[in-house]
Amino acid sequence: MALPTALITGASAGLGRALATALSGRGWRLVVDARDAARLNDAVAALPRPDLVTAVPGGVADPGHRAELAAAVGDRLDLLVNNASDLGPTPLPRLADLPPAQLQRVLAVNAVAPLALIQLVLPALRAAGGTVLDISSDAAVEAYEGWGGYGASKAALDQLTAVLAVEEPELRLHAVDPGDMDTAMHRAADPTATGLPSPDTVVPALLRLVDERPPSGRYRAADLVPSRVTG
Ligand SMILES: NC(=O)c1ccc[n+]([C@@H]2O[C@H](COP(=O)([O-])OP(=O)(O)OC[C@H]3O[C@@H](n4cnc5c(N)ncnc54)[C@H](OP(=O)(O)O)[C@@H]3O)[C@@H](O)[C@H]2O)c1
């Protein structure tokens, strides 16, 4: 039987890398990306089964790169994780000061690219009865000063996920709010934050969605693994 396959975007650091480590430890075949090829290759080399990993350096907003990812996946895909994300300009600007071009960039990476990638691999997902995890944020549903552009992109991602779930009832499509994590993205957004949990603590919540296949929906990692503390 073919090995289960996952495509994880943004797998060289943070949550994407933590999930890739867990799935590689289970013997999954992985297709992973990130823009910085050297950092991606270093991350892959440190995975439990680098021999089962295809690294495709590039940015998810690039259509040619997305086509490369889909080609690397092949005919069956058990899990797509749209994890790569753009925070937008920092320090986080109020909406009054958010350049429209920056908003377009954030929407392109965080909402348009995930849907475009799903479209490309839908046949492979259908062949496997697969799962999609679109990594969202509490900023999609809360009105935090400075988080308007990023939050709007995650709200768009949530709605794309919800509608796709209705349109593709044979698949599992989840938007997942991981909660605050100690990562480069969070440090860029809030350099003063301390004591945040490691992204490793979110992995059990993601694996629950993969393993237990609950109904498609929007989930908070804190609700799936209640011991996890979120901000
Ligand atoms: N950290 C938090 O507290 C928090 C809270 C709520 C939600 N989230 C969400 O959780 C997810 C993971 O975030 P994180 O904190 O783990 O981020 P992170 O540590 O900054 O890692 C981001 C990863 O994505 C890659 N990446 C960034 N832009 C990309 C692009 N355009 N195309 C391909 N790869 C790209 C990065 O590598 P390169 O830079 O080399 O491309 C890196 O591998 C994101 O969707 C984020 O919005 C995070």
Coordinates of N, CA and C and ligand atoms in Angstrom, one line a residue:
M1 N 0.8 -1.2 0.0 CA 0.0 0.0 0.0 C 0.9 1.2 0.0
A2 N 0.4 2.3 -0.7 CA 1.2 3.5 -0.8 C 1.3 4.2 0.5
L3 N 2.4 4.9 0.8 CA 2.5 5.6 2.0 C 1.6 6.8 2.0
P4 N 1.0 7.2 3.2 CA 0.2 8.4 3.2 C 1.1 9.6 2.9
T5 N 0.5 10.5 2.2 CA 1.3 11.7 1.7 C 0.7 13.0 2.2
A6 N 1.6 13.9 2.7 CA 1.1 15.2 3.1 C 1.9 16.3 2.3
L7 N 1.2 17.4 2.0 CA 1.8 18.6 1.4 C 1.7 19.7 2.5
I8 N 2.8 20.2 3.0 CA 2.8 21.2 4.0 C 3.5 22.4 3.5
T9 N 2.9 23.6 3.5 CA 3.5 24.8 3.0 C 4.1 25.5 4.3
G10 N 5.3 26.1 4.0 CA 6.0 26.8 5.1 C 6.5 25.8 6.2
A11 N 7.3 24.9 5.7 CA 7.7 23.8 6.6 C 9.1 23.9 7.1
S12 N 9.7 25.0 6.9 CA 11.1 25.2 7.4 C 11.3 25.7 8.8
A13 N 10.1 26.1 9.4 CA 10.2 26.8 10.7 C 8.8 26.7 11.3
G14 N 8.8 27.0 12.6 CA 7.5 27.2 13.3 C 6.6 25.9 13.2
L15 N 5.3 26.2 13.1 CA 4.3 25.2 13.2 C 4.5 24.2 12.0
G16 N 4.7 24.6 10.8 CA 4.9 23.8 9.7 C 6.0 22.8 9.9
R17 N 7.1 23.2 10.4 CA 8.2 22.3 10.7 C 7.9 21.3 11.8
A18 N 7.2 21.8 12.8 CA 6.8 20.9 13.9 C 5.9 19.8 13.4
L19 N 4.9 20.1 12.6 CA 4.0 19.1 12.0 C 4.8 18.2 11.1
A20 N 5.7 18.7 10.3 CA 6.4 17.9 9.3 C 7.3 16.9 10.1
T21 N 7.8 17.3 11.3 CA 8.6 16.4 12.1 C 7.8 15.2 12.6
A22 N 6.6 15.6 13.0 CA 5.7 14.5 13.6 C 5.3 13.5 12.5
L23 N 4.9 14.0 11.3 CA 4.4 13.1 10.3 C 5.6 12.3 9.7
S24 N 6.7 12.9 9.6 CA 7.9 12.2 9.1 C 8.3 11.1 10.1
G25 N 8.1 11.4 11.4 CA 8.3 10.3 12.4 C 7.4 9.2 12.3
R26 N 6.2 9.4 11.7 CA 5.2 8.4 11.4 C 5.5 7.6 10.1
G27 N 6.5 8.1 9.4 CA 6.8 7.4 8.1 C 6.0 7.9 6.9
W28 N 5.4 9.2 7.0 CA 4.6 9.7 5.9 C 5.6 10.2 4.8
R29 N 5.1 10.2 3.6 CA 5.8 10.9 2.5 C 5.4 12.3 2.6
L30 N 6.4 13.3 2.4 CA 6.1 14.7 2.6 C 6.5 15.4 1.3
V31 N 5.7 16.4 1.0 CA 6.1 17.5 0.0 C 6.1 18.8 0.8
V32 N 7.2 19.5 0.8 CA 7.2 20.7 1.7 C 7.8 21.9 0.9
D33 N 7.5 23.1 1.3 CA 8.1 24.3 0.7 C 8.4 25.3 1.7
A34 N 9.1 26.3 1.3 CA 9.4 27.6 2.0 C 10.2 28.4 1.0
R35 N 10.4 29.7 1.2 CA 11.1 30.5 0.2 C 12.6 30.3 0.3
D36 N 13.1 30.3 1.5 CA 14.6 30.2 1.7 C 15.0 28.7 1.5
A37 N 15.6 28.5 0.4 CA 15.9 27.1 0.0 C 16.9 26.5 1.0
A38 N 17.9 27.2 1.4 CA 18.9 26.7 2.3 C 18.3 26.3 3.6
R39 N 17.5 27.2 4.2 CA 16.8 26.8 5.5 C 15.9 25.7 5.3
L40 N 15.2 25.6 4.2 CA 14.3 24.5 3.9 C 15.1 23.2 3.9
N41 N 16.2 23.2 3.2 CA 17.0 21.9 3.1 C 17.5 21.5 4.4
D42 N 18.0 22.5 5.2 CA 18.4 22.2 6.6 C 17.3 21.5 7.4
A43 N 16.1 22.1 7.3 CA 15.0 21.5 8.1 C 14.7 20.1 7.6
V44 N 14.7 19.9 6.3 CA 14.4 18.6 5.8 C 15.4 17.6 6.3
A45 N 16.7 18.0 6.2 CA 17.8 17.1 6.6 C 17.6 16.6 8.1
A46 N 17.0 17.4 8.9 CA 16.8 17.1 10.3 C 15.5 16.3 10.6
L47 N 14.7 16.0 9.6 CA 13.5 15.3 9.8 C 13.8 13.8 10.0
P48 N 13.0 13.1 10.7 CA 13.2 11.6 10.9 C 13.4 10.8 9.7
R49 N 12.7 11.1 8.6 CA 12.8 10.4 7.4 C 13.0 11.3 6.2
P50 N 14.2 12.0 6.1 CA 14.4 12.9 5.0 C 14.3 12.2 3.6
D51 N 14.5 10.9 3.6 CA 14.5 10.1 2.3 C 13.1 10.1 1.8
L52 N 12.1 10.4 2.6 CA 10.7 10.3 2.1 C 10.2 11.8 1.8
V53 N 11.1 12.7 1.8 CA 10.6 14.1 1.7 C 11.1 14.7 0.3
T54 N 10.1 15.4 -0.3 CA 10.5 16.2 -1.5 C 10.4 17.7 -1.1
A55 N 11.5 18.4 -1.2 CA 11.5 19.8 -0.8 C 11.4 20.6 -2.1
V56 N 10.5 21.6 -2.2 CA 10.3 22.4 -3.4 C 10.4 23.8 -2.9
P57 N 11.6 24.5 -3.0 CA 11.7 25.8 -2.6 C 10.8 26.8 -3.4
G58 N 10.2 27.8 -2.8 CA 9.4 28.8 -3.5 C 8.4 29.4 -2.6
G59 N 7.7 30.4 -3.2 CA 6.7 31.1 -2.4 C 5.3 30.7 -2.9
V60 N 4.3 30.5 -2.0 CA 3.0 30.0 -2.4 C 2.2 30.9 -3.3
A61 N 2.6 32.2 -3.3 CA 1.8 33.1 -4.2 C 2.3 33.0 -5.6
D62 N 3.3 32.3 -5.9 CA 3.8 32.1 -7.3 C 3.1 30.9 -8.0
P63 N 2.3 31.2 -9.0 CA 1.6 30.1 -9.7 C 2.5 28.9 -10.2
G64 N 3.6 29.3 -10.7 CA 4.5 28.3 -11.2 C 5.0 27.4 -10.1
H65 N 5.3 28.0 -8.9 CA 5.7 27.2 -7.8 C 4.6 26.2 -7.3
R66 N 3.4 26.7 -7.3 CA 2.2 25.9 -6.9 C 2.1 24.7 -7.8
A67 N 2.3 24.9 -9.1 CA 2.3 23.8 -10.1 C 3.3 22.8 -9.8
E68 N 4.5 23.2 -9.4 CA 5.6 22.3 -9.0 C 5.2 21.5 -7.8
L69 N 4.6 22.1 -6.8 CA 4.1 21.4 -5.6 C 3.1 20.3 -6.0
A70 N 2.2 20.7 -6.9 CA 1.1 19.7 -7.3 C 1.7 18.6 -8.0
A71 N 2.7 18.9 -8.9 CA 3.4 17.8 -9.6 C 4.1 16.9 -8.7
A72 N 4.8 17.4 -7.7 CA 5.5 16.6 -6.7 C 4.6 15.7 -5.9
V73 N 3.3 16.1 -5.7 CA 2.4 15.3 -4.9 C 2.0 14.1 -5.7
G74 N 1.7 14.2 -6.9 CA 1.2 13.0 -7.7 C -0.3 12.8 -7.6
D75 N -0.7 11.6 -7.7 CA -2.1 11.2 -7.9 C -2.9 11.1 -6.6
R76 N -2.3 11.0 -5.5 CA -3.0 10.8 -4.2 C -2.4 11.8 -3.1
L77 N -3.3 12.4 -2.4 CA -2.9 13.3 -1.3 C -3.8 13.1 -0.1
D78 N -3.2 12.7 1.0 CA -4.0 12.4 2.2 C -4.2 13.7 3.0
L79 N -3.2 14.6 2.9 CA -3.3 15.8 3.8 C -2.6 17.0 3.1
L80 N -3.4 18.1 3.0 CA -2.8 19.4 2.6 C -2.9 20.3 3.8
V81 N -1.7 20.9 4.1 CA -1.7 21.9 5.2 C -1.3 23.3 4.6
N82 N -2.3 24.2 4.5 CA -2.0 25.5 4.1 C -1.5 26.3 5.3
N83 N -0.2 26.3 5.5 CA 0.4 26.9 6.8 C 1.2 28.2 6.5
A84 N 1.8 28.2 5.3 CA 2.6 29.4 5.0 C 1.7 30.7 5.1
S85 N 2.3 31.7 5.6 CA 1.4 32.9 5.8 C 2.3 34.2 5.8
D86 N 1.7 35.3 5.5 CA 2.3 36.6 5.4 C 1.7 37.5 6.5
L87 N 2.5 38.0 7.4 CA 2.0 38.9 8.4 C 1.6 40.3 7.9
G88 N 2.3 40.7 6.8 CA 2.2 42.1 6.4 C 3.2 42.9 7.0
P89 N 3.1 44.2 6.8 CA 4.2 45.1 7.4 C 4.2 45.1 8.9
T90 N 5.5 45.3 9.4 CA 5.6 45.5 10.8 C 6.5 46.7 11.1
P91 N 6.3 47.4 12.2 CA 5.3 47.2 13.2 C 3.9 47.2 12.6
L92 N 3.0 46.4 13.1 CA 1.6 46.3 12.6 C 0.9 47.7 12.5
P93 N 0.6 48.1 11.2 CA 0.0 49.4 11.1 C -1.5 49.4 11.3
R94 N -2.0 50.5 11.8 CA -3.5 50.7 11.8 C -4.0 50.6 10.4
L95 N -5.3 50.3 10.2 CA -5.8 50.2 8.8 C -5.7 51.5 8.1
A96 N -5.8 52.6 8.9 CA -5.6 54.0 8.2 C -4.3 54.1 7.5
D97 N -3.3 53.3 7.9 CA -2.0 53.4 7.4 C -1.5 52.2 6.6
L98 N -2.4 51.3 6.4 CA -2.0 50.0 5.7 C -2.0 50.3 4.1
P99 N -0.8 50.2 3.5 CA -0.8 50.5 2.1 C -1.6 49.4 1.3
P100 N -2.5 49.8 0.4 CA -3.3 48.8 -0.3 C -2.5 47.7 -0.9
A101 N -1.3 48.0 -1.4 CA -0.5 47.0 -2.1 C -0.1 45.9 -1.1
Q102 N 0.1 46.4 0.2 CA 0.5 45.4 1.2 C -0.7 44.5 1.6
L103 N -1.9 45.1 1.6 CA -3.1 44.3 1.8 C -3.3 43.3 0.7
Q104 N -3.0 43.7 -0.5 CA -3.2 42.8 -1.6 C -2.2 41.6 -1.5
R105 N -1.0 41.9 -1.0 CA 0.1 40.9 -0.9 C -0.4 39.9 0.2
V106 N -0.9 40.4 1.3 CA -1.3 39.5 2.4 C -2.5 38.6 2.0
L107 N -3.4 39.2 1.3 CA -4.5 38.4 0.8 C -4.1 37.4 -0.2
A108 N -3.1 37.8 -1.1 CA -2.6 36.8 -2.1 C -2.0 35.6 -1.5
V109 N -1.2 35.8 -0.4 CA -0.4 34.7 0.2 C -1.4 33.9 1.1
N110 N -2.2 34.6 1.9 CA -2.9 33.9 3.0 C -4.3 33.4 2.6
A111 N -4.9 33.9 1.5 CA -6.2 33.5 1.1 C -6.2 32.9 -0.4
V112 N -5.7 33.7 -1.3 CA -5.8 33.3 -2.7 C -4.9 32.1 -3.0
A113 N -3.7 32.1 -2.5 CA -2.8 31.0 -2.7 C -3.3 29.7 -2.1
P114 N -3.8 29.7 -0.9 CA -4.3 28.4 -0.4 C -5.4 27.8 -1.2
L115 N -6.4 28.7 -1.7 CA -7.4 28.2 -2.5 C -6.8 27.6 -3.9
A116 N -5.9 28.4 -4.4 CA -5.3 28.0 -5.7 C -4.6 26.6 -5.6
L117 N -4.0 26.5 -4.4 CA -3.3 25.2 -4.2 C -4.3 24.0 -4.0
I118 N -5.3 24.3 -3.3 CA -6.4 23.3 -3.1 C -6.9 22.9 -4.5
Q119 N -7.2 23.9 -5.3 CA -7.8 23.6 -6.7 C -6.9 22.7 -7.4
L120 N -5.5 22.9 -7.4 CA -4.6 22.1 -8.1 C -4.5 20.6 -7.6
V121 N -4.7 20.4 -6.3 CA -4.5 19.1 -5.8 C -5.9 18.4 -5.5
L122 N -7.0 19.1 -5.8 CA -8.3 18.5 -5.5 C -8.4 17.1 -6.0
P123 N -8.0 16.8 -7.3 CA -8.2 15.4 -7.7 C -7.4 14.4 -6.9
A124 N -6.2 14.8 -6.4 CA -5.4 13.9 -5.6 C -6.1 13.8 -4.2
L125 N -6.6 14.9 -3.7 CA -7.3 14.8 -2.4 C -8.6 13.9 -2.5
R126 N -9.3 14.1 -3.6 CA -10.5 13.3 -3.7 C -10.1 11.8 -3.8
A127 N -9.0 11.5 -4.5 CA -8.6 10.1 -4.7 C -8.3 9.4 -3.3
A128 N -7.9 10.3 -2.4 CA -7.5 9.7 -1.1 C -8.6 10.0 0.0
G129 N -9.6 10.7 -0.4 CA -10.6 11.1 0.7 C -9.9 11.9 1.7
G130 N -9.1 12.9 1.3 CA -8.1 13.6 2.1 C -8.7 14.7 3.0
T131 N -7.7 15.2 3.8 CA -8.0 16.3 4.7 C -7.2 17.6 4.3
V132 N -7.8 18.7 4.5 CA -7.2 20.0 4.3 C -7.2 20.7 5.6
L133 N -6.0 21.2 6.1 CA -5.9 22.0 7.3 C -5.5 23.4 6.8
D134 N -6.4 24.4 6.9 CA -6.1 25.8 6.6 C -5.8 26.5 7.9
I135 N -4.5 26.9 8.1 CA -4.1 27.4 9.4 C -4.6 28.9 9.5
S136 N -5.5 29.1 10.4 CA -6.1 30.4 10.6 C -5.5 31.1 11.8
S137 N -6.3 31.9 12.4 CA -5.9 32.7 13.6 C -7.0 33.3 14.3
D138 N -6.9 33.6 15.6 CA -7.9 34.3 16.3 C -8.1 35.7 15.7
A139 N -7.1 36.2 15.0 CA -7.2 37.5 14.4 C -8.3 37.5 13.3
A140 N -8.8 36.3 12.9 CA -9.8 36.2 11.9 C -11.2 36.6 12.5
V141 N -11.3 36.5 13.8 CA -12.6 36.7 14.4 C -12.6 37.7 15.5
E142 N -11.5 38.2 15.9 CA -11.4 39.3 16.9 C -10.8 40.5 16.2
A143 N -11.2 41.7 16.7 CA -10.8 43.0 16.2 C -9.6 43.5 17.0
Y144 N -8.4 43.1 16.6 CA -7.2 43.5 17.3 C -6.6 44.7 16.5
E145 N -6.3 45.8 17.2 CA -5.7 47.0 16.6 C -4.4 46.5 15.9
G146 N -4.2 46.9 14.7 CA -3.0 46.6 13.9 C -3.1 45.3 13.1
W147 N -4.1 44.5 13.4 CA -4.1 43.2 12.8 C -5.2 43.1 11.7
G148 N -5.6 44.3 11.2 CA -6.7 44.3 10.2 C -6.5 43.6 8.9
G149 N -5.3 43.8 8.3 CA -5.0 43.2 7.0 C -4.9 41.7 7.2
Y150 N -4.0 41.3 8.1 CA -3.8 39.9 8.3 C -5.1 39.2 8.8
G151 N -5.8 39.8 9.7 CA -7.1 39.2 10.2 C -8.1 39.1 9.0
A152 N -8.2 40.1 8.2 CA -9.1 40.0 7.0 C -8.7 38.8 6.1
S153 N -7.4 38.6 5.9 CA -7.0 37.5 5.1 C -7.3 36.2 5.7
K154 N -7.2 36.1 7.0 CA -7.5 34.8 7.7 C -9.0 34.6 7.7
A155 N -9.8 35.7 7.8 CA -11.3 35.6 7.8 C -11.7 35.1 6.4
A156 N -11.0 35.6 5.4 CA -11.3 35.1 4.0 C -10.9 33.6 3.9
L157 N -9.8 33.2 4.4 CA -9.4 31.8 4.4 C -10.5 31.0 5.1
D158 N -10.9 31.4 6.3 CA -12.0 30.7 7.0 C -13.2 30.4 6.1
Q159 N -13.6 31.5 5.5 CA -14.9 31.4 4.7 C -14.6 30.5 3.4
L160 N -13.5 30.6 2.8 CA -13.2 29.7 1.7 C -13.2 28.2 2.2
T161 N -12.7 28.0 3.3 CA -12.7 26.7 3.9 C -14.1 26.2 4.2
A162 N -14.9 27.0 4.7 CA -16.3 26.6 5.1 C -17.1 26.3 3.8
V163 N -17.0 27.2 2.8 CA -17.7 26.9 1.6 C -17.2 25.7 0.9
L164 N -15.9 25.5 0.8 CA -15.4 24.3 0.2 C -15.8 23.0 0.9
A165 N -16.0 23.1 2.2 CA -16.4 22.0 3.0 C -17.8 21.6 2.6
V166 N -18.7 22.5 2.2 CA -20.0 22.2 1.8 C -20.0 21.6 0.4
E167 N -19.1 22.2 -0.4 CA -19.0 21.8 -1.8 C -18.3 20.4 -2.0
E168 N -17.5 20.1 -1.1 CA -16.7 18.8 -1.2 C -17.0 17.9 0.0
P169 N -18.2 17.4 0.1 CA -18.5 16.7 1.4 C -17.7 15.4 1.6
E170 N -17.1 14.9 0.6 CA -16.3 13.6 0.8 C -15.0 13.9 1.5
L171 N -14.5 15.2 1.4 CA -13.3 15.6 2.1 C -13.5 16.1 3.5
R172 N -12.4 16.3 4.2 CA -12.4 17.0 5.5 C -11.7 18.3 5.2
L173 N -12.4 19.4 5.4 CA -11.8 20.8 5.3 C -11.9 21.5 6.6
H174 N -10.8 21.8 7.2 CA -10.8 22.5 8.5 C -10.0 23.8 8.5
A175 N -10.6 24.8 9.1 CA -9.8 26.0 9.4 C -9.4 25.8 10.9
V176 N -8.1 26.0 11.2 CA -7.6 25.7 12.5 C -6.9 27.0 13.1
D177 N -7.4 27.4 14.2 CA -6.7 28.5 15.0 C -5.7 27.8 15.9
P178 N -4.4 28.0 15.7 CA -3.5 27.3 16.5 C -3.3 27.9 17.9
G179 N -3.7 29.2 18.0 CA -3.4 29.9 19.3 C -2.0 30.5 19.2
D180 N -1.6 31.3 20.1 CA -0.3 32.0 20.1 C 0.8 31.0 20.3
M181 N 1.9 31.2 19.5 CA 3.0 30.3 19.6 C 4.3 31.1 19.5
D182 N 5.3 30.6 20.1 CA 6.6 31.2 20.1 C 7.3 30.9 18.8
T183 N 7.1 31.8 17.8 CA 7.7 31.6 16.5 C 8.2 33.0 15.9
A184 N 8.9 32.9 14.8 CA 9.4 34.1 14.2 C 8.3 35.1 13.9
M185 N 7.2 34.5 13.4 CA 6.0 35.4 13.0 C 5.5 36.1 14.2
H186 N 5.4 35.4 15.3 CA 4.8 36.1 16.5 C 5.8 37.1 17.0
R187 N 7.1 36.8 17.0 CA 8.1 37.7 17.4 C 8.1 39.0 16.6
A188 N 7.9 38.8 15.3 CA 7.8 40.0 14.4 C 6.6 40.9 14.7
A189 N 5.5 40.2 15.1 CA 4.3 40.9 15.4 C 4.3 41.6 16.8
D190 N 4.9 40.9 17.7 CA 5.0 41.4 19.1 C 6.3 41.0 19.8
P191 N 7.3 41.8 19.6 CA 8.6 41.5 20.1 C 8.7 41.4 21.6
T192 N 7.6 41.9 22.3 CA 7.7 42.0 23.8 C 7.1 40.7 24.4
A193 N 6.4 39.9 23.6 CA 5.7 38.7 24.2 C 6.7 37.7 24.7
T194 N 6.4 37.2 25.9 CA 7.3 36.2 26.5 C 6.4 35.0 27.0
G195 N 7.1 33.9 27.1 CA 6.5 32.7 27.7 C 5.4 32.0 26.9
L196 N 5.5 32.3 25.6 CA 4.5 31.6 24.7 C 4.9 30.1 24.5
P197 N 3.9 29.3 24.2 CA 4.2 27.9 24.0 C 4.9 27.6 22.7
S198 N 5.6 26.5 22.7 CA 6.3 26.1 21.4 C 5.2 25.6 20.4
P199 N 5.5 25.8 19.1 CA 4.6 25.2 18.1 C 4.4 23.7 18.3
D200 N 5.3 23.0 18.9 CA 5.2 21.6 19.1 C 3.9 21.3 19.8
T201 N 3.5 22.2 20.7 CA 2.3 21.9 21.6 C 1.0 21.9 20.8
V202 N 1.1 22.4 19.5 CA -0.1 22.5 18.7 C -0.3 21.2 17.9
V203 N 0.8 20.5 17.7 CA 0.8 19.4 16.7 C -0.2 18.3 17.2
P204 N -0.3 18.0 18.4 CA -1.3 16.9 18.8 C -2.7 17.3 18.3
A205 N -3.1 18.6 18.4 CA -4.4 19.0 17.9 C -4.6 18.8 16.4
L206 N -3.5 19.1 15.7 CA -3.6 18.9 14.2 C -3.7 17.4 13.9
L207 N -2.9 16.6 14.6 CA -2.9 15.1 14.4 C -4.3 14.6 14.8
R208 N -4.9 15.1 15.8 CA -6.3 14.6 16.1 C -7.2 14.8 14.9
L209 N -7.2 16.0 14.3 CA -8.0 16.2 13.1 C -7.7 15.3 12.0
V210 N -6.5 14.9 11.8 CA -6.1 14.0 10.7 C -6.5 12.6 11.1
D211 N -6.3 12.2 12.3 CA -6.6 10.8 12.7 C -8.1 10.5 12.9
E212 N -8.8 11.4 13.6 CA -10.1 11.2 14.0 C -11.2 11.6 12.9
R213 N -10.7 12.5 12.0 CA -11.6 12.9 10.9 C -13.0 13.4 11.4
P214 N -13.0 14.4 12.3 CA -14.3 14.9 12.7 C -14.9 15.7 11.6
P215 N -16.2 16.1 11.7 CA -16.8 16.9 10.6 C -16.0 18.1 10.2
S216 N -16.0 18.5 8.9 CA -15.4 19.7 8.5 C -15.9 20.9 9.3
G217 N -15.0 21.8 9.6 CA -15.4 22.9 10.4 C -14.2 23.8 10.9
R218 N -14.5 24.8 11.7 CA -13.4 25.6 12.2 C -13.1 25.2 13.7
Y219 N -11.8 24.9 13.9 CA -11.4 24.3 15.2 C -10.4 25.2 15.8
R220 N -10.4 25.3 17.2 CA -9.3 25.9 17.9 C -8.4 24.8 18.5
A221 N -7.1 24.9 18.4 CA -6.2 23.9 18.9 C -6.5 23.7 20.4
A222 N -6.8 24.8 21.1 CA -7.0 24.8 22.5 C -8.2 23.9 22.9
D223 N -9.2 23.8 22.0 CA -10.4 23.0 22.3 C -10.1 21.5 22.0
L224 N -9.1 21.2 21.1 CA -8.8 19.9 20.7 C -7.9 19.2 21.7
V225 N -7.0 20.0 22.2 CA -6.0 19.6 23.2 C -6.1 20.5 24.4
P226 N -7.1 20.3 25.3 CA -7.5 21.3 26.3 C -6.4 21.7 27.2
S227 N -5.3 20.9 27.4 CA -4.2 21.4 28.3 C -3.4 22.5 27.7
R228 N -3.6 22.7 26.4 CA -2.8 23.8 25.7 C -3.3 25.2 26.2
V229 N -2.4 26.0 26.5 CA -2.8 27.4 26.9 C -2.7 28.3 25.8
T230 N -3.7 29.1 25.5 CA -3.6 30.0 24.4 C -3.8 31.5 24.9
G231 N -3.3 32.4 24.1 CA -3.5 33.8 24.5 C -4.7 34.4 23.8
Ligands
LIG1 N1 2.8 32.2 15.7 C1 1.6 32.4 16.2 O1 1.4 32.8 17.4 C2 0.4 32.2 15.3 C3 -0.9 32.5 15.8 C4 -2.0 32.3 15.0 C5 -1.8 31.8 13.8 N2 -0.6 31.5 13.3 C6 -0.5 30.9 12.0 O2 0.2 29.7 12.1 C7 0.9 29.4 10.8 C8 2.4 29.2 11.0 O3 3.0 30.3 11.5 P1 4.4 30.3 12.3 O4 4.2 31.2 13.5 O5 4.8 28.9 12.5 O6 5.3 31.0 11.3 P2 6.9 31.0 11.1 O7 7.6 30.4 12.3 O8 7.3 32.4 10.8 O9 7.2 30.1 9.9 C9 6.6 30.4 8.6 C10 7.1 29.3 7.6 O10 6.4 29.6 6.4 C11 7.4 29.9 5.4 N3 6.8 30.9 4.5 C12 6.5 32.2 4.8 N4 5.9 32.8 3.8 C13 5.9 31.9 2.8 C14 5.5 31.9 1.4 N5 4.9 33.0 0.9 N6 5.5 30.8 0.7 C15 6.1 29.7 1.2 N7 6.5 29.6 2.5 C16 6.4 30.7 3.2 C17 8.6 30.3 6.2 O11 9.8 30.1 5.4 P3 10.4 31.3 4.4 O12 10.4 32.6 5.2 O13 11.7 30.8 4.0 O14 9.4 31.3 3.2 C18 8.5 29.4 7.3 O15 8.9 28.1 6.9 C19 0.6 30.7 9.9 O16 -0.5 30.4 9.1 C20 0.2 31.7 10.9 O17 -0.6 32.7 10.3 C21 0.5 31.7 14.0

